[in-house]
PDB file of C-alpha atoms in Angstrom:
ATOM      1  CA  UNK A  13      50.743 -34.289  74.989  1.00  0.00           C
ATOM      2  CA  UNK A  14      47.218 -33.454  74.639  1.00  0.00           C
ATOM      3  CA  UNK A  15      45.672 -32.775  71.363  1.00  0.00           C
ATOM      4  CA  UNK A  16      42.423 -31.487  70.220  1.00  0.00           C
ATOM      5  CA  UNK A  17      40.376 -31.358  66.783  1.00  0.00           C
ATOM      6  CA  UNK A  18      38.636 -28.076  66.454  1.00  0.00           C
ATOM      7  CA  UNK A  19      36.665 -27.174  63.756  1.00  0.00           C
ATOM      8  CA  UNK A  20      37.586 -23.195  62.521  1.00  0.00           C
ATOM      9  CA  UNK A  21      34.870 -20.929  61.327  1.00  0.00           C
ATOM     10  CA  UNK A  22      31.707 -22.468  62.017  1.00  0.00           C
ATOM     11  CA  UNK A  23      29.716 -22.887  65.291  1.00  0.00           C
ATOM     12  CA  UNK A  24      29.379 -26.060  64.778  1.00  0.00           C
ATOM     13  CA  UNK A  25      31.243 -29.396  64.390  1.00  0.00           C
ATOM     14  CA  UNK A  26      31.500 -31.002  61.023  1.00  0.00           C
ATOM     15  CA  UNK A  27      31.668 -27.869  59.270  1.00  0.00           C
ATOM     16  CA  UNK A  28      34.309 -25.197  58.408  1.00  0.00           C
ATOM     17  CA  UNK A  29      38.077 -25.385  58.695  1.00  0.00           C
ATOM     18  CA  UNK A  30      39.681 -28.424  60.961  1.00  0.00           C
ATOM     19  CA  UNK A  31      43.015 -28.328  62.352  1.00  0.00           C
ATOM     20  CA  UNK A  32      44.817 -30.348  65.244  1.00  0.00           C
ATOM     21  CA  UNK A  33      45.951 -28.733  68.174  1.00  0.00           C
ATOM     22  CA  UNK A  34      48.533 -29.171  70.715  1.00  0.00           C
ATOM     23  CA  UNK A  35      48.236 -27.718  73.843  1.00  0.00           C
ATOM     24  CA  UNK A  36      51.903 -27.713  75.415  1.00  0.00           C
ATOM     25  CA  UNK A  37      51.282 -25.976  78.680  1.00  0.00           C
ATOM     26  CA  UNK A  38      53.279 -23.261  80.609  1.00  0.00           C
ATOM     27  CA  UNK A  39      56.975 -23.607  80.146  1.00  0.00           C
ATOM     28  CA  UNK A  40      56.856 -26.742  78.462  1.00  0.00           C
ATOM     29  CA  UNK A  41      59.534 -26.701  75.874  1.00  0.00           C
ATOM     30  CA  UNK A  42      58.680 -27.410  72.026  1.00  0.00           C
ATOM     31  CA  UNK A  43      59.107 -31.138  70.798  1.00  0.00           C
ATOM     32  CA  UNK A  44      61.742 -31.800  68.222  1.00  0.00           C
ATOM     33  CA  UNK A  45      60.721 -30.479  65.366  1.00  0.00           C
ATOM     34  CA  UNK A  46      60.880 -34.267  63.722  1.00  0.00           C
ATOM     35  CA  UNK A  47      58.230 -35.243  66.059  1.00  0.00           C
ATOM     36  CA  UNK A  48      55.991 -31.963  65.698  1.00  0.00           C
ATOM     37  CA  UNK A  49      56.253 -32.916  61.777  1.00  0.00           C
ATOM     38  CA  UNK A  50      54.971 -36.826  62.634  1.00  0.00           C
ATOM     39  CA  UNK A  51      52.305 -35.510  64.756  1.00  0.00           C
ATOM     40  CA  UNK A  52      50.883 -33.436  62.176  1.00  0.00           C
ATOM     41  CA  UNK A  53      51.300 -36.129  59.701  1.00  0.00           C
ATOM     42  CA  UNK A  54      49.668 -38.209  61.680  1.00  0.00           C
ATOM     43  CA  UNK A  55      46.682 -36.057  62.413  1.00  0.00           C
ATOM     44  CA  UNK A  56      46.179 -35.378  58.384  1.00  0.00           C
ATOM     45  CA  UNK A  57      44.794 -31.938  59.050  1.00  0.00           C
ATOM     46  CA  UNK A  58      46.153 -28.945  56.604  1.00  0.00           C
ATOM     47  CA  UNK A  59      47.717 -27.545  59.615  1.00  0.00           C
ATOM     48  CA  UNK A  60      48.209 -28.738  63.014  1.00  0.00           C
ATOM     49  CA  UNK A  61      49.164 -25.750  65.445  1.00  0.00           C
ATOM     50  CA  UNK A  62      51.843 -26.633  68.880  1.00  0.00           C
ATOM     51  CA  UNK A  63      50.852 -24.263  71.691  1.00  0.00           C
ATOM     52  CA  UNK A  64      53.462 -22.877  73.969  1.00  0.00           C
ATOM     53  CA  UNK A  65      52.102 -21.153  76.951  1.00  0.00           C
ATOM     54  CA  UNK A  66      54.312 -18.069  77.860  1.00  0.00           C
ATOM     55  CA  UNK A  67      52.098 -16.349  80.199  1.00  0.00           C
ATOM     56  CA  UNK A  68      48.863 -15.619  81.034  1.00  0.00           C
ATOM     57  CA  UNK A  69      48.104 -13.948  77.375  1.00  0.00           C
ATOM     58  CA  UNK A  70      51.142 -14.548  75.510  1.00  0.00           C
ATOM     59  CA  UNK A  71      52.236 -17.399  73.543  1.00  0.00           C
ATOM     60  CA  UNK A  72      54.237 -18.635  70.909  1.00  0.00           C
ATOM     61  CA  UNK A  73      52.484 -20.792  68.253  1.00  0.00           C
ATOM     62  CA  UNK A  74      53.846 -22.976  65.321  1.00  0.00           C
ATOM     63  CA  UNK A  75      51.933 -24.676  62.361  1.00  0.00           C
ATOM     64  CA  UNK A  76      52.882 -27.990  60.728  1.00  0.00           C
ATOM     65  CA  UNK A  77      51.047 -29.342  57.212  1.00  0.00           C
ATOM     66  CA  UNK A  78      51.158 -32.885  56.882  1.00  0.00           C
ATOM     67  CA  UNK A  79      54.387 -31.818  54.173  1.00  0.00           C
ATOM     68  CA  UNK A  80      56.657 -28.878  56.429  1.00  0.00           C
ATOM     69  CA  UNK A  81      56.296 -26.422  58.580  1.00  0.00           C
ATOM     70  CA  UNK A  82      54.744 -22.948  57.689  1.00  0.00           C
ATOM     71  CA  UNK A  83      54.925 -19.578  59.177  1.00  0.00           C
ATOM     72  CA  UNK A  84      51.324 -18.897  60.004  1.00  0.00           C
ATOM     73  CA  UNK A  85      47.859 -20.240  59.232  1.00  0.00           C
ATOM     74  CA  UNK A  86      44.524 -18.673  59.842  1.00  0.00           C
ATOM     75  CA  UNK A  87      41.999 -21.176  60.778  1.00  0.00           C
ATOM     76  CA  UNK A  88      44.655 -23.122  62.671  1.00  0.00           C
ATOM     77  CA  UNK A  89      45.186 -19.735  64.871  1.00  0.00           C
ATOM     78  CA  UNK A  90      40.997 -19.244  65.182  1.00  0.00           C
ATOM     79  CA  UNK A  91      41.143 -22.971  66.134  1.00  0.00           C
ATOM     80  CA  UNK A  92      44.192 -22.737  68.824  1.00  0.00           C
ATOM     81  CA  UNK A  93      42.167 -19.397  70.613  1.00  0.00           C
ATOM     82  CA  UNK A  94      38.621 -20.645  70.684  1.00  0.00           C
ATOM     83  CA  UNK A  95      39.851 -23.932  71.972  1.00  0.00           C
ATOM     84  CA  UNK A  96      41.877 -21.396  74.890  1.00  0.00           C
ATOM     85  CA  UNK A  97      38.492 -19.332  75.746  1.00  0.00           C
ATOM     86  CA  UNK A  98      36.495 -22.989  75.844  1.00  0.00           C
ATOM     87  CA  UNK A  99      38.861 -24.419  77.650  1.00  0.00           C
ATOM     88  CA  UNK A 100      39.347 -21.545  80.398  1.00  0.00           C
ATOM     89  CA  UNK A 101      42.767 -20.743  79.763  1.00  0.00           C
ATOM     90  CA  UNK A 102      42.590 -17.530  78.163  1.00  0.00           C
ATOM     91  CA  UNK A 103      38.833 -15.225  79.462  1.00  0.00           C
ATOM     92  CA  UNK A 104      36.581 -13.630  76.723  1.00  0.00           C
ATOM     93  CA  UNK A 105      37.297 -10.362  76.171  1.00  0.00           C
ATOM     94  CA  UNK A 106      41.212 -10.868  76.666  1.00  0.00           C
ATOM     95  CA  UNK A 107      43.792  -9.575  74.153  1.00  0.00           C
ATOM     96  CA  UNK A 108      46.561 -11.694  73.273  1.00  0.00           C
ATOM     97  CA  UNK A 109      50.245 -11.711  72.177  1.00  0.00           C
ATOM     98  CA  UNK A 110      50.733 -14.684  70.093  1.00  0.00           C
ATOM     99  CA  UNK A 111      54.244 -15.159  68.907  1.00  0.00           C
ATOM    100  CA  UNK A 112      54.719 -16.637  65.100  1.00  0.00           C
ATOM    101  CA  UNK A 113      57.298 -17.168  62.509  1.00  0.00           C
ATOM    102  CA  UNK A 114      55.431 -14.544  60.744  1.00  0.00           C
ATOM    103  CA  UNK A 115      56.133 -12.291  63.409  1.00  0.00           C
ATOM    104  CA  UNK A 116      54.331 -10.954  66.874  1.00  0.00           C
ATOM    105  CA  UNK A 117      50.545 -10.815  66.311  1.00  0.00           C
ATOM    106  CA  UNK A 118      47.697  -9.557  68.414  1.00  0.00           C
ATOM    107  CA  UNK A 119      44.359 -11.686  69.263  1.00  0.00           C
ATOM    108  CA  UNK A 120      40.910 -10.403  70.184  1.00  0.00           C
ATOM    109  CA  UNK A 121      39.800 -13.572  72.355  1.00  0.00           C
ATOM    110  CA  UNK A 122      35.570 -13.521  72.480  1.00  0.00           C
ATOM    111  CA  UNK A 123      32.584 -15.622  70.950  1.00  0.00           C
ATOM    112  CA  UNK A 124      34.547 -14.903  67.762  1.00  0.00           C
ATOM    113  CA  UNK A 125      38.308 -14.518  67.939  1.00  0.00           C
ATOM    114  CA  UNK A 126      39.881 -12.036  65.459  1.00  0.00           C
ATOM    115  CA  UNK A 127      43.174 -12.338  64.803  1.00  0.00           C
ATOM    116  CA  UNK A 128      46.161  -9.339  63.794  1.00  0.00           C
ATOM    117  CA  UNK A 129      47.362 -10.923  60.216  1.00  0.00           C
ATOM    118  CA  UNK A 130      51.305  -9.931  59.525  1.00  0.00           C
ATOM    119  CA  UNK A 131      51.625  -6.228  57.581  1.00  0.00           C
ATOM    120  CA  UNK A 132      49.915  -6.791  53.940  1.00  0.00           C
ATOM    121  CA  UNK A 133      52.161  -6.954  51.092  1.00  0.00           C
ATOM    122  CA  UNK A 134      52.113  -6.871  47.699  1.00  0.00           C
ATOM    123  CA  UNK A 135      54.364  -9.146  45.630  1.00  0.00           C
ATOM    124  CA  UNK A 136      54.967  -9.118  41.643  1.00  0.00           C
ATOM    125  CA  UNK A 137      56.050 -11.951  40.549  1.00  0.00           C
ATOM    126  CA  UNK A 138      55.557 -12.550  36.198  1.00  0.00           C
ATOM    127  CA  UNK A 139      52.466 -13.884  35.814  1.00  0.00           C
ATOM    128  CA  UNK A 140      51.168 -15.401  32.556  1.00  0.00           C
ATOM    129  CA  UNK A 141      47.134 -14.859  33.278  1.00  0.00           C
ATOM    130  CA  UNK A 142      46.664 -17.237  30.329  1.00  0.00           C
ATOM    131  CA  UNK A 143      48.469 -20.245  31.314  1.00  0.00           C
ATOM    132  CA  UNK A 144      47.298 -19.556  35.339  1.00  0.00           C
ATOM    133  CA  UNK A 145      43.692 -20.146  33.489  1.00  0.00           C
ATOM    134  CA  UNK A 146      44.737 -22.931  31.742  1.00  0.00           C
ATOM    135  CA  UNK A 147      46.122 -24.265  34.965  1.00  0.00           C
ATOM    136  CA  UNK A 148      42.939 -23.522  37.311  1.00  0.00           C
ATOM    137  CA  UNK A 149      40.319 -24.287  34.550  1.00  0.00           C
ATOM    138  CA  UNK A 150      41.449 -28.198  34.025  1.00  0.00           C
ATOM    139  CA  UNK A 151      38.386 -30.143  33.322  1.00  0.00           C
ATOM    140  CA  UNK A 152      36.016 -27.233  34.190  1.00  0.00           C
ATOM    141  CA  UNK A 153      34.700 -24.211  32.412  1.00  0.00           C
ATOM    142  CA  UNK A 154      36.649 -20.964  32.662  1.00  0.00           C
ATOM    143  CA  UNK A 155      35.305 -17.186  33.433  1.00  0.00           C
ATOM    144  CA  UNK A 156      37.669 -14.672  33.860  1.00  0.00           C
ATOM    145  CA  UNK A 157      36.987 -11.155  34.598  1.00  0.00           C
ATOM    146  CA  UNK A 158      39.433  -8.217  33.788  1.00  0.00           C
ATOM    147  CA  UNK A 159      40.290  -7.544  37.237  1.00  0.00           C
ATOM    148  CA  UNK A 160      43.926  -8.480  37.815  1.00  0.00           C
ATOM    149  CA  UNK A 161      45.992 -11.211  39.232  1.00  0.00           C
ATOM    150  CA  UNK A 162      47.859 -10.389  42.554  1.00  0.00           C
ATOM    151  CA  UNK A 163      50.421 -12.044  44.590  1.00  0.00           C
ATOM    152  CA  UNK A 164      49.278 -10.855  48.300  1.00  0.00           C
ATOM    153  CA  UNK A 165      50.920 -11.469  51.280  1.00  0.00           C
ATOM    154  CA  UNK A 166      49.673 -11.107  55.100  1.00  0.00           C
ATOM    155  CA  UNK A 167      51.948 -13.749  56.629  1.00  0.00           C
ATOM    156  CA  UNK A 168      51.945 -16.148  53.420  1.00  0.00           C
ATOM    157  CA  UNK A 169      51.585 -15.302  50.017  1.00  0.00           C
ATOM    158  CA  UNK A 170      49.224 -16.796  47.639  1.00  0.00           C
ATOM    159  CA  UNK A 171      48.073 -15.442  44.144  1.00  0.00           C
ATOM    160  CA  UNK A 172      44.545 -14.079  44.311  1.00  0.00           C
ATOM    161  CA  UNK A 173      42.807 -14.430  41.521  1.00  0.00           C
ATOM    162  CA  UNK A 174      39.146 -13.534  40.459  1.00  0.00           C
ATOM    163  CA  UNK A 175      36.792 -15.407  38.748  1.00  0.00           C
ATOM    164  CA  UNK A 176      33.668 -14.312  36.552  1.00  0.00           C
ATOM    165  CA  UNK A 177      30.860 -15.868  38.181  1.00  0.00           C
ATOM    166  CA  UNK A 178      30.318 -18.021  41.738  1.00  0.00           C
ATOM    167  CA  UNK A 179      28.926 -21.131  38.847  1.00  0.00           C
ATOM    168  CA  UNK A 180      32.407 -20.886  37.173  1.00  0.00           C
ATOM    169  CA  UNK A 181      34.340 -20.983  40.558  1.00  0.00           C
ATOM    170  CA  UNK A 182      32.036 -23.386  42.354  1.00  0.00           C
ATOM    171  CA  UNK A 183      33.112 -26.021  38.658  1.00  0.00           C
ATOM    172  CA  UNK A 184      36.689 -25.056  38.686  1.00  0.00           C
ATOM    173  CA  UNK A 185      38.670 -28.564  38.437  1.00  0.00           C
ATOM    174  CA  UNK A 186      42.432 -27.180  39.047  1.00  0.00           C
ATOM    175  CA  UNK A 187      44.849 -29.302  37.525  1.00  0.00           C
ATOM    176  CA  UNK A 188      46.781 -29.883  41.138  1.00  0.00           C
ATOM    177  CA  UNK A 189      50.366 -31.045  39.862  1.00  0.00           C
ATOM    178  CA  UNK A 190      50.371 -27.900  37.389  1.00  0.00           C
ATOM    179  CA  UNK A 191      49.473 -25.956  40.663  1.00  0.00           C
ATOM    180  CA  UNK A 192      52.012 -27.449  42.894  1.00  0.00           C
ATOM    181  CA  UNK A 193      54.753 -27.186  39.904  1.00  0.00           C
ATOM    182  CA  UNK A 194      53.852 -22.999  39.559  1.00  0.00           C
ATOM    183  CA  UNK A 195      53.598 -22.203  43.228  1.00  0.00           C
ATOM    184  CA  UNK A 196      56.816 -23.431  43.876  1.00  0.00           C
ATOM    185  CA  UNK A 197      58.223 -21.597  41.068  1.00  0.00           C
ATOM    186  CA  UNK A 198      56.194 -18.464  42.181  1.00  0.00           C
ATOM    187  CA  UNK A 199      57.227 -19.257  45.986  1.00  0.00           C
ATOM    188  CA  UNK A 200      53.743 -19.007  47.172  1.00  0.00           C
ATOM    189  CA  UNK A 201      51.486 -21.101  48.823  1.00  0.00           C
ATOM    190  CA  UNK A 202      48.242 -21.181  45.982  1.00  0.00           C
ATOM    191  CA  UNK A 203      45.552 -19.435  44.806  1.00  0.00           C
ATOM    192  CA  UNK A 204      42.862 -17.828  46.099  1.00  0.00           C
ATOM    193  CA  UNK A 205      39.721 -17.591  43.679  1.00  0.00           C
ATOM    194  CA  UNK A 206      37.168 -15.587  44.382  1.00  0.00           C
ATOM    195  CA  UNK A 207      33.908 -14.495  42.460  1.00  0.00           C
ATOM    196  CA  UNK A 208      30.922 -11.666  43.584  1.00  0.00           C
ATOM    197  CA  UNK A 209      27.302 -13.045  44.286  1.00  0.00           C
ATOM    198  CA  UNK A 210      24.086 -11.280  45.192  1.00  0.00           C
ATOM    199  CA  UNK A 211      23.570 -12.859  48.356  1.00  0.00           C
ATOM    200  CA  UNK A 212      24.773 -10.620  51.179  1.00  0.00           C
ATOM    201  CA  UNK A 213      28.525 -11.907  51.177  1.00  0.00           C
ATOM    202  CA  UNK A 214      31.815 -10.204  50.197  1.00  0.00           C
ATOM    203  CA  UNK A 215      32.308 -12.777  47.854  1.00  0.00           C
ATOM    204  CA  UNK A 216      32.393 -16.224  47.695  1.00  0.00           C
ATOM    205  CA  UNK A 217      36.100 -17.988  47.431  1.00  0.00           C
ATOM    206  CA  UNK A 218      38.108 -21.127  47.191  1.00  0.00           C
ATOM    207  CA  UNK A 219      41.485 -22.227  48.237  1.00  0.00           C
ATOM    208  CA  UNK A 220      44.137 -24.523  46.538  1.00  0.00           C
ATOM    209  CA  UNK A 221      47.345 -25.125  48.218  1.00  0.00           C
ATOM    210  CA  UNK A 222      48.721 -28.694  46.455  1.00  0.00           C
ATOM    211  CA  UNK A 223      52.166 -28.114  47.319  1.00  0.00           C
ATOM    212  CA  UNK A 224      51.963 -27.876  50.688  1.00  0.00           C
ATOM    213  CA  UNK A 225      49.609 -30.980  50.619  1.00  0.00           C
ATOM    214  CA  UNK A 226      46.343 -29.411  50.788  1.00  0.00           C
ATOM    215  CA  UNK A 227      44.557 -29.420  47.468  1.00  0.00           C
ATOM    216  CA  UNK A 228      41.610 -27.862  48.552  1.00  0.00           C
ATOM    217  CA  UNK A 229      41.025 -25.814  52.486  1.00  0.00           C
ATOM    218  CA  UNK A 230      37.405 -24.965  53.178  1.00  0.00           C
ATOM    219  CA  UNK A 231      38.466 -21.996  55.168  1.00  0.00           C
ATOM    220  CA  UNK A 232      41.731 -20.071  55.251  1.00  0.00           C
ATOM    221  CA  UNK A 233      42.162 -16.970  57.149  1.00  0.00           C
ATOM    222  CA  UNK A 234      45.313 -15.697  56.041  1.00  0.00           C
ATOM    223  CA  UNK A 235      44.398 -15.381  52.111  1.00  0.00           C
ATOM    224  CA  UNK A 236      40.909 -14.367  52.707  1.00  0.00           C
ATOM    225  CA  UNK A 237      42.594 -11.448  54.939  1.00  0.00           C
ATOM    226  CA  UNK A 238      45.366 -11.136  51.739  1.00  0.00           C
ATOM    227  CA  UNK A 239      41.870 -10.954  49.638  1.00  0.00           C
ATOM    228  CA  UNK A 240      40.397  -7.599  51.674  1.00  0.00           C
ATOM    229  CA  UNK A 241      43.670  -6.209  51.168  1.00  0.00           C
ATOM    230  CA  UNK A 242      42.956  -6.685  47.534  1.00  0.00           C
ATOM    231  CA  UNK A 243      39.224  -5.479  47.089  1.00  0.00           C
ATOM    232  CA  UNK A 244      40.798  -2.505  49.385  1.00  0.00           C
ATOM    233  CA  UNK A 245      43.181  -1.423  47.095  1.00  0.00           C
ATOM    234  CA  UNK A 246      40.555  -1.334  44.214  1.00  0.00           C
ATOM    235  CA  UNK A 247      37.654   1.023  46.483  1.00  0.00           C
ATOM    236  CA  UNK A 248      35.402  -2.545  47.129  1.00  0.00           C
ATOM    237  CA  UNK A 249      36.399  -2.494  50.477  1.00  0.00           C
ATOM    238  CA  UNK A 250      36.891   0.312  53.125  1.00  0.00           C
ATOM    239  CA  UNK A 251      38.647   0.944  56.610  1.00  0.00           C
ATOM    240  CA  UNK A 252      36.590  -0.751  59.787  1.00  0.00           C
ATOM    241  CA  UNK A 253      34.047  -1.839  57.285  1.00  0.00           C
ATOM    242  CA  UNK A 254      33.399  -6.485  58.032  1.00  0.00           C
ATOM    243  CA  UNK A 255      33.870  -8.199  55.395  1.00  0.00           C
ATOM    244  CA  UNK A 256      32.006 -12.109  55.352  1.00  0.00           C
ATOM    245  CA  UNK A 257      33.990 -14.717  52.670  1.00  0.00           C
ATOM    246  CA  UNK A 258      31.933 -18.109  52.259  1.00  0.00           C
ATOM    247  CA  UNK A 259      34.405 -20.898  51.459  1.00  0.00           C
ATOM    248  CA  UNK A 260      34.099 -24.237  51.726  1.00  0.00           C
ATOM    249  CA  UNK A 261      30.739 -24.718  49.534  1.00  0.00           C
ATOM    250  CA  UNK A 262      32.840 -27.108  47.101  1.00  0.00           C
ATOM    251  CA  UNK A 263      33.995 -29.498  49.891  1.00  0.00           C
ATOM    252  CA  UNK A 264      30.661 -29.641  51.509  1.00  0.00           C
ATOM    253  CA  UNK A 265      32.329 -28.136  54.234  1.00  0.00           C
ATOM    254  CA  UNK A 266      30.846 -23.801  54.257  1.00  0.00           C
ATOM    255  CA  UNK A 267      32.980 -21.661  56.276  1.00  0.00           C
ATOM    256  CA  UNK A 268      32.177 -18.346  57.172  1.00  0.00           C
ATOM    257  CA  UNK A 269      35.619 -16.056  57.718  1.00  0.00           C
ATOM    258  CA  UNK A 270      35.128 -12.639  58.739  1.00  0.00           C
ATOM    259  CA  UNK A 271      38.123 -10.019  58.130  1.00  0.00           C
ATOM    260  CA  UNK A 272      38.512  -6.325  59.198  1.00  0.00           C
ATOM    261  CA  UNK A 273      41.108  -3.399  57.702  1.00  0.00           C
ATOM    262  CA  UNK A 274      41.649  -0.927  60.211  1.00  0.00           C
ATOM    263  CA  UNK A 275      42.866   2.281  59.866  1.00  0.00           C
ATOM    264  CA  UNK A 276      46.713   1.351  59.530  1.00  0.00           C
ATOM    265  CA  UNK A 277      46.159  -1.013  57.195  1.00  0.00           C
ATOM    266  CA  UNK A 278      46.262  -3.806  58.815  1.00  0.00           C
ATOM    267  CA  UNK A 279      43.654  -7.010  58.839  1.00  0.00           C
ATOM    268  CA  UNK A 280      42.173  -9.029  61.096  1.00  0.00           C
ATOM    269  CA  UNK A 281      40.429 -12.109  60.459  1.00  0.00           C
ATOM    270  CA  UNK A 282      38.418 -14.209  62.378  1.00  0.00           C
ATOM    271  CA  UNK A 283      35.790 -16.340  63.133  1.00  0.00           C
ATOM    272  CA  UNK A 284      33.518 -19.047  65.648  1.00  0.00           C
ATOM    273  CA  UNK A 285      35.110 -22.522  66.241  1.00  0.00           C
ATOM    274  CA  UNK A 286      34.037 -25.548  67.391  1.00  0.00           C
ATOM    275  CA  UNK A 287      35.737 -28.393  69.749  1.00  0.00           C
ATOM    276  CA  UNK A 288      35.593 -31.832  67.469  1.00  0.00           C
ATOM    277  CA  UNK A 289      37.263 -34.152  69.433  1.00  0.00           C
ATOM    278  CA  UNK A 290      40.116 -34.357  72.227  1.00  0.00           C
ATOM    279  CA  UNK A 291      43.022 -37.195  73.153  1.00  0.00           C
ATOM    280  CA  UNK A 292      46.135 -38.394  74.368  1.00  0.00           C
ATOM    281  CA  UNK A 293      49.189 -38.453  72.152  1.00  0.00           C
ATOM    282  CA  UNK A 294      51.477 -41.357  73.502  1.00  0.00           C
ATOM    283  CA  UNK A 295      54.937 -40.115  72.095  1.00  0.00           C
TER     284      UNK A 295
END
């Protein structure tokens, strides 16, 4: 099986989102799901996406944390469809049908691909803002704003939550087994902080996912996507209007993810990606 390492969300390599790929080819039938779940361990990315060719712009795609399998991830997706376009599979300007746990999804394939997130959803689970604080303040300093905490969904839900300033959210130390404990309680994947600046972008965010494995992701496409929905439904975001989330500044890693709501409500999300490395797996 070949595999690639593409970096999601940047141009170039060494920055954004990484995420393993397997390209499976035409008709090639998916591994045992055992294996798929070694590979991915193996690889130590957040998400490692199998590719299943189905035609010339359709395929079916499934992700793999180092932990279990999930039903869609963002960057993963960006990754999987610039590393078609570079690769000559799939030509720029194509439209493609990519087939997911989450469901069918389209994908705008160009020098950024943009990708159809799942129908937005909002979820309600009983949150106690207090102790969530408690939780993603740890060692650091907490600023909260009145804005409310959400439980968003476009293909995975995670619990937005906003923070007062981009100082407080760039000092946050999240006390990860507390995290992992209330998102499996919750049934959601993390939290999605995000706090306003002055310099040009939507907002600056950060991502914390311990339960599946990932403490921190330096780009994630499906909560930044379940964030527009949010900002939408308060008048801070409008229809066909692109949105620009910088993530990543934490890790070292900046990631810029761009997201869309069109006029049904739906988002897309994309961004560049960049080919990191490529190889042979011997199994």
């Amino acid at each position: 099986m070949k595999y690639y390492v593409v970096d999601a969300f940047t141009d170039k390599p060494f920055g954004g989102n990484p995420a393993g790929v397997v390209l499976l080819g035409q008709g090639t039938p998916f591994p045992s799901e055992r294996l798929m779940q070694q590979v991915a361990a193996e690889l130590r990315y957040s998400e490692t996406a199998f590719v299943q060719q189905n035609g010339p712009d359709e395929f079916t795609v499934r992700y793999f944390t180092p932990c279990s399998e999930v039903d869609l991830c963002g960057h993963a997706t960006i990754a999987t469809f610039g590393l078609l376009r570079q690769e000559g599979i799939v030509p720029s300007g194509c439209t493609c049908r990519n087939h997911t746990l989450a469901g069918e999804l389209k994908v705008k394939v160009g020098d950024q691909v943009m990708m159809q997130m799942a129908a937005p959803k909002v979820i309600v689970p009983l949150l106690d803002a207090e102790y969530l604080h408690e939780i993603m303040a740890g060692k650091g300093k907490g600023d909260w704003t009145e804005m409310p905490i959400e439980v968003i969904s476009t293909g995975l839900p995670d619990i937005i939550m906003p923070v007062g300033s981009v100082e407080a959210l760039n000092a946050m130390k999240p006390d990860m087994d507390a995290l992992a404990e209330l998102s499996r309680e919750l049934n959601v994947v993390g939290v999605h902080a995000f706090a306003f600046g002055d310099d040009g972008y939507t907002a600056h965010v950060r991502n914390f996912g311990p339960l599946y494995g990932v403490p921190e992701e330096s780009a994630t496409g499906t909560a930044n996507a379940a964030l527009t929905y949010y900002l939408y439904r308060r008048n801070l975001v409008k229809h066909e209007m692109e949105c620009r989330f910088l993530q990543g500044e934490a890790m070292q890693r900046p990631s810029v993810v761009a997201t869309v709501l069109i006029e049904d409500d739906s988002v897309y999300v994309g961004g560049q990606s960049a080919i990191v490395a490529s190889g042979e797996l011997l199994v």
